[in-house]
Amino acid sequence: MTLHDERRDFWEQRLEADWTQTGVGYRALGRSFNTWMYRVRREVFLREAAALDLDWPTAQILDVGSGTGFYVRGWQALGAGAVTGSDLTEAAVHRLRDRYPGVGFHRLDIAEPGDTLGEKTFDAVSCMDVLFHVTDDARYVAAIESIARIVRPGGYFVMSENFLHGSVQRGANQVNRRLDWITALLERSGFDVVRRTPMLVLMNAQVDAGPLWRKLWGGTLRAATVTEPTGWLAGAALYPLERRLTRSRSESPTTELMICRRR
């Protein structure tokens, strides 16, 4: 079994067992806290995606790594004319087709999509909290290049990532890469970066902060979310602050949203 097969099996088993925002989110922080976290994610996504220069009634959208369909719902809320979804796992695709009968879903690996997705087909492609789970750099490059091929000239690529200023962080199921490396790859692939904004600030692992703060805040979050009731209270307390921080800050020590436009 290849490393890619192992990663696919990991996500197949995880989503088969837990097809919720916790299953696709920060599992260690529990379902209640993740619910609050995803409220912030939705607000940031809707605000940023709504500003795209698209003819919404005719817009063709692809969501890569749809998971539970969270961002599919976001595109629909914005009035996108046609939304298509995809996921690496059968566990997600099977359930997505039942939940969203009017949406077409493909089971595919965006690094090797074959001929399933036509060239220059989509006005916008989203890939949210997906690419840092591609642990092989060559497959990461292939994924970006595949996305570039299917976005029409003048179209958009909306992604969320952990854009590090410091050293690359490599784990078994996640790799956090440097901002300059990702930006250079996007530019080589035909994208211009339009803007980058915090997706979260405090409600996630502080991967781009100093080691002392990263460890201290990570321990605080895990302690605060050790039970579902305390996780709910922690999320409710942080939510109004997080909303302000994502609007007022230009960068974040954790996940950020980036808008790119195809040349």
GROMACS .gro file of C-alpha atoms in nm, residues 16-263:
model
  248
   16GLU     CA    1  -1.731   0.684   0.784
   17ALA     CA    2  -1.718   0.696   1.165
   18ASP     CA    3  -1.783   1.069   1.212
   19TRP     CA    4  -1.945   1.257   0.923
   20THR     CA    5  -1.981   1.583   1.113
   21GLN     CA    6  -1.795   1.913   1.142
   22THR     CA    7  -1.591   1.746   1.417
   23GLY     CA    8  -1.488   1.471   1.177
   24VAL     CA    9  -1.361   1.720   0.922
   25GLY     CA   10  -1.250   1.982   1.177
   26TYR     CA   11  -1.027   2.001   1.483
   27ARG     CA   12  -1.139   1.677   1.640
   28ALA     CA   13  -0.952   1.718   1.969
   29LEU     CA   14  -1.161   2.024   2.058
   30GLY     CA   15  -1.496   1.847   2.046
   31ARG     CA   16  -1.820   1.897   1.861
   32SER     CA   17  -1.958   2.192   2.057
   33PHE     CA   18  -1.647   2.405   2.013
   34ASN     CA   19  -1.621   2.310   1.645
   35THR     CA   20  -1.978   2.432   1.594
   36TRP     CA   21  -1.878   2.780   1.714
   37MET     CA   22  -1.556   2.767   1.514
   38TYR     CA   23  -1.747   2.687   1.196
   39ARG     CA   24  -1.981   2.979   1.254
   40VAL     CA   25  -1.677   3.204   1.223
   41ARG     CA   26  -1.551   3.016   0.917
   42ARG     CA   27  -1.888   3.057   0.747
   43GLU     CA   28  -1.900   3.430   0.815
   44VAL     CA   29  -1.550   3.487   0.676
   45PHE     CA   30  -1.614   3.268   0.372
   46LEU     CA   31  -1.943   3.437   0.285
   47ARG     CA   32  -1.797   3.784   0.331
   48GLU     CA   33  -1.494   3.716   0.110
   49ALA     CA   34  -1.665   3.504  -0.155
   50ALA     CA   35  -1.949   3.755  -0.190
   51ALA     CA   36  -1.695   4.014  -0.306
   52LEU     CA   37  -1.588   3.804  -0.606
   53ASP     CA   38  -1.662   3.952  -0.946
   54LEU     CA   39  -1.897   3.677  -1.060
   55ASP     CA   40  -2.227   3.665  -1.247
   56TRP     CA   41  -2.386   3.466  -0.968
   57PRO     CA   42  -2.693   3.327  -1.149
   58THR     CA   43  -2.472   3.168  -1.416
   59ALA     CA   44  -2.162   3.096  -1.207
   60GLN     CA   45  -2.019   2.744  -1.228
   61ILE     CA   46  -1.858   2.649  -0.895
   62LEU     CA   47  -1.651   2.349  -0.785
   63ASP     CA   48  -1.587   2.269  -0.420
   64VAL     CA   49  -1.287   2.039  -0.369
   65GLY     CA   50  -1.284   1.818  -0.059
   66SER     CA   51  -1.649   1.884   0.022
   67GLY     CA   52  -1.654   1.672   0.339
   68THR     CA   53  -1.996   1.740   0.493
   69GLY     CA   54  -2.092   2.000   0.231
   70PHE     CA   55  -2.030   2.302   0.454
   71TYR     CA   56  -1.891   2.519   0.173
   72VAL     CA   57  -2.134   2.379  -0.081
   73ARG     CA   58  -2.404   2.537   0.136
   74GLY     CA   59  -2.202   2.858   0.142
   75TRP     CA   60  -2.189   2.882  -0.239
   76GLN     CA   61  -2.560   2.806  -0.257
   77ALA     CA   62  -2.634   3.079  -0.004
   78LEU     CA   63  -2.452   3.326  -0.228
   79GLY     CA   64  -2.678   3.235  -0.519
   80ALA     CA   65  -2.430   3.044  -0.736
   81GLY     CA   66  -2.601   2.910  -1.046
   82ALA     CA   67  -2.449   2.562  -1.036
   83VAL     CA   68  -2.237   2.402  -0.764
   84THR     CA   69  -2.041   2.079  -0.808
   85GLY     CA   70  -1.869   1.899  -0.522
   86SER     CA   71  -1.594   1.643  -0.488
   87ASP     CA   72  -1.426   1.439  -0.220
   88LEU     CA   73  -1.152   1.181  -0.189
   89THR     CA   74  -1.375   0.941   0.006
   90GLU     CA   75  -1.675   0.731  -0.082
   91ALA     CA   76  -1.800   0.781   0.275
   92ALA     CA   77  -1.845   1.154   0.209
   93VAL     CA   78  -1.965   1.137  -0.152
   94HIS     CA   79  -2.236   0.880  -0.082
   95ARG     CA   80  -2.381   1.091   0.199
   96LEU     CA   81  -2.339   1.421   0.013
   97ARG     CA   82  -2.546   1.289  -0.277
   98ASP     CA   83  -2.827   1.208  -0.037
   99ARG     CA   84  -2.805   1.541   0.146
  100TYR     CA   85  -2.781   1.758  -0.168
  101PRO     CA   86  -2.984   1.585  -0.441
  102GLY     CA   87  -2.953   1.883  -0.676
  103VAL     CA   88  -2.573   1.889  -0.664
  104GLY     CA   89  -2.338   1.665  -0.861
  105PHE     CA   90  -2.060   1.507  -0.655
  106HIS     CA   91  -1.751   1.327  -0.783
  107ARG     CA   92  -1.528   1.093  -0.593
  108LEU     CA   93  -1.181   1.198  -0.702
  109ASP     CA   94  -0.834   1.299  -0.595
  110ILE     CA   95  -0.775   1.654  -0.715
  111ALA     CA   96  -0.407   1.569  -0.767
  112GLU     CA   97  -0.515   1.305  -1.021
  113PRO     CA   98  -0.864   1.400  -1.142
  114GLY     CA   99  -0.833   1.227  -1.479
  115ASP     CA  100  -1.079   1.362  -1.735
  116THR     CA  101  -1.366   1.400  -1.488
  117LEU     CA  102  -1.331   1.780  -1.474
  118GLY     CA  103  -1.303   1.966  -1.802
  119GLU     CA  104  -1.044   2.235  -1.866
  120LYS     CA  105  -1.150   2.596  -1.806
  121THR     CA  106  -1.488   2.476  -1.680
  122PHE     CA  107  -1.538   2.666  -1.355
  123ASP     CA  108  -1.576   3.032  -1.267
  124ALA     CA  109  -1.456   2.960  -0.913
  125VAL     CA  110  -1.306   2.666  -0.725
  126SER     CA  111  -1.291   2.638  -0.348
  127CYS     CA  112  -1.055   2.411  -0.155
  128MET     CA  113  -1.103   2.474   0.214
  129ASP     CA  114  -0.886   2.317   0.485
  130VAL     CA  115  -0.790   2.041   0.242
  131LEU     CA  116  -0.448   2.101   0.094
  132PHE     CA  117  -0.252   2.092   0.420
  133HIS     CA  118  -0.368   1.730   0.450
  134VAL     CA  119  -0.181   1.651   0.126
  135THR     CA  120   0.141   1.539   0.292
  136ASP     CA  121   0.341   1.473  -0.026
  137ASP     CA  122   0.479   1.791  -0.183
  138ALA     CA  123   0.463   1.654  -0.538
  139ARG     CA  124   0.094   1.574  -0.497
  140TYR     CA  125   0.035   1.920  -0.350
  141VAL     CA  126   0.191   2.072  -0.662
  142ALA     CA  127  -0.019   1.843  -0.882
  143ALA     CA  128  -0.336   1.947  -0.698
  144ILE     CA  129  -0.271   2.319  -0.754
  145GLU     CA  130  -0.187   2.257  -1.120
  146SER     CA  131  -0.507   2.055  -1.166
  147ILE     CA  132  -0.712   2.336  -1.015
  148ALA     CA  133  -0.541   2.589  -1.242
  149ARG     CA  134  -0.642   2.385  -1.548
  150ILE     CA  135  -1.011   2.380  -1.461
  151VAL     CA  136  -1.052   2.749  -1.365
  152ARG     CA  137  -1.148   2.978  -1.650
  153PRO     CA  138  -0.927   3.280  -1.724
  154GLY     CA  139  -1.045   3.556  -1.493
  155GLY     CA  140  -1.197   3.298  -1.259
  156TYR     CA  141  -1.115   3.250  -0.891
  157PHE     CA  142  -0.949   3.000  -0.661
  158VAL     CA  143  -1.059   3.030  -0.298
  159MET     CA  144  -0.846   2.835  -0.053
  160SER     CA  145  -0.783   2.815   0.319
  161GLU     CA  146  -0.440   2.712   0.443
  162ASN     CA  147  -0.189   2.754   0.722
  163PHE     CA  148   0.045   2.995   0.545
  164LEU     CA  149   0.356   2.980   0.761
  165HIS     CA  150   0.625   3.244   0.786
  166GLY     CA  151   0.842   3.004   0.983
  167SER     CA  152   0.968   2.653   0.915
  168VAL     CA  153   0.760   2.384   0.747
  169GLN     CA  154   0.582   2.156   0.997
  170ARG     CA  155   0.542   1.796   0.885
  171GLY     CA  156   0.315   1.539   1.048
  172ALA     CA  157   0.164   1.207   0.947
  173ASN     CA  158  -0.169   1.357   0.839
  174GLN     CA  159  -0.092   1.726   0.795
  175VAL     CA  160   0.187   1.943   0.656
  176ASN     CA  161   0.190   2.317   0.720
  177ARG     CA  162   0.390   2.487   0.444
  178ARG     CA  163   0.549   2.827   0.406
  179LEU     CA  164   0.358   3.118   0.257
  180ASP     CA  165   0.634   3.205   0.011
  181TRP     CA  166   0.650   2.848  -0.123
  182ILE     CA  167   0.273   2.830  -0.173
  183THR     CA  168   0.257   3.175  -0.330
  184ALA     CA  169   0.537   3.093  -0.574
  185LEU     CA  170   0.357   2.772  -0.673
  186LEU     CA  171   0.032   2.958  -0.732
  187GLU     CA  172   0.205   3.216  -0.948
  188ARG     CA  173   0.381   2.947  -1.156
  189SER     CA  174   0.044   2.778  -1.205
  190GLY     CA  175  -0.114   3.094  -1.349
  191PHE     CA  176  -0.277   3.250  -1.043
  192ASP     CA  177  -0.240   3.602  -0.908
  193VAL     CA  178  -0.296   3.637  -0.534
  194VAL     CA  179  -0.571   3.896  -0.479
  195ARG     CA  180  -0.588   3.899  -0.102
  196ARG     CA  181  -0.529   3.697   0.213
  197THR     CA  182  -0.727   3.735   0.535
  198PRO     CA  183  -0.763   3.550   0.868
  199MET     CA  184  -1.012   3.265   0.866
  200LEU     CA  185  -0.958   3.215   1.240
  201VAL     CA  186  -0.727   3.375   1.494
  202LEU     CA  187  -0.766   3.221   1.841
  203MET     CA  188  -1.008   2.933   1.782
  204ASN     CA  189  -0.750   2.701   1.627
  205ALA     CA  190  -0.396   2.572   1.675
  206GLN     CA  191  -0.145   2.859   1.668
  207VAL     CA  192   0.075   2.694   1.407
  208ASP     CA  193   0.250   3.014   1.294
  209ALA     CA  194   0.319   3.151   1.643
  210GLY     CA  195   0.623   3.109   1.865
  211PRO     CA  196   0.663   2.772   2.039
  212LEU     CA  197   0.582   2.903   2.388
  213TRP     CA  198   0.253   3.068   2.286
  214ARG     CA  199   0.165   2.777   2.059
  215LYS     CA  200   0.204   2.530   2.347
  216LEU     CA  201   0.037   2.753   2.607
  217TRP     CA  202  -0.269   2.840   2.398
  218GLY     CA  203  -0.302   2.485   2.265
  219GLY     CA  204  -0.310   2.351   2.621
  220THR     CA  205  -0.563   2.616   2.720
  221LEU     CA  206  -0.798   2.524   2.434
  222ARG     CA  207  -0.775   2.153   2.506
  223ALA     CA  208  -0.841   2.209   2.876
  224ALA     CA  209  -1.137   2.437   2.803
  225THR     CA  210  -1.294   2.184   2.566
  226VAL     CA  211  -1.235   1.868   2.766
  227THR     CA  212  -1.615   1.824   2.797
  228GLU     CA  213  -1.891   1.924   2.556
  229PRO     CA  214  -2.051   2.175   2.800
  230THR     CA  215  -1.721   2.352   2.868
  231GLY     CA  216  -1.640   2.341   2.497
  232TRP     CA  217  -1.969   2.511   2.419
  233LEU     CA  218  -1.901   2.782   2.680
  234ALA     CA  219  -1.546   2.835   2.552
  235GLY     CA  220  -1.673   2.868   2.196
  236ALA     CA  221  -1.950   3.107   2.297
  237ALA     CA  222  -1.702   3.323   2.490
  238LEU     CA  223  -1.448   3.338   2.207
  239TYR     CA  224  -1.696   3.379   1.922
  240PRO     CA  225  -1.758   3.758   1.944
  241LEU     CA  226  -1.385   3.826   1.991
  242GLU     CA  227  -1.295   3.598   1.702
  243ARG     CA  228  -1.539   3.776   1.473
  244ARG     CA  229  -1.373   4.109   1.551
  245LEU     CA  230  -1.023   3.972   1.511
  246THR     CA  231  -1.091   3.817   1.170
  247ARG     CA  232  -1.215   4.155   1.049
  248SER     CA  233  -0.948   4.374   1.205
  249ARG     CA  234  -0.628   4.175   1.155
  250SER     CA  235  -0.440   4.141   0.827
  251GLU     CA  236  -0.269   3.815   0.926
  252SER     CA  237  -0.331   3.526   1.162
  253PRO     CA  238  -0.115   3.269   1.344
  254THR     CA  239  -0.350   2.999   1.220
  255THR     CA  240  -0.574   2.930   0.920
  256GLU     CA  241  -0.615   3.207   0.662
  257LEU     CA  242  -0.832   3.241   0.354
  258MET     CA  243  -0.669   3.335   0.024
  259ILE     CA  244  -0.837   3.458  -0.293
  260CYS     CA  245  -0.649   3.398  -0.619
  261ARG     CA  246  -0.746   3.491  -0.974
  262ARG     CA  247  -0.658   3.295  -1.287
  263ARG     CA  248  -0.462   3.492  -1.544
   0.00000   0.00000   0.00000
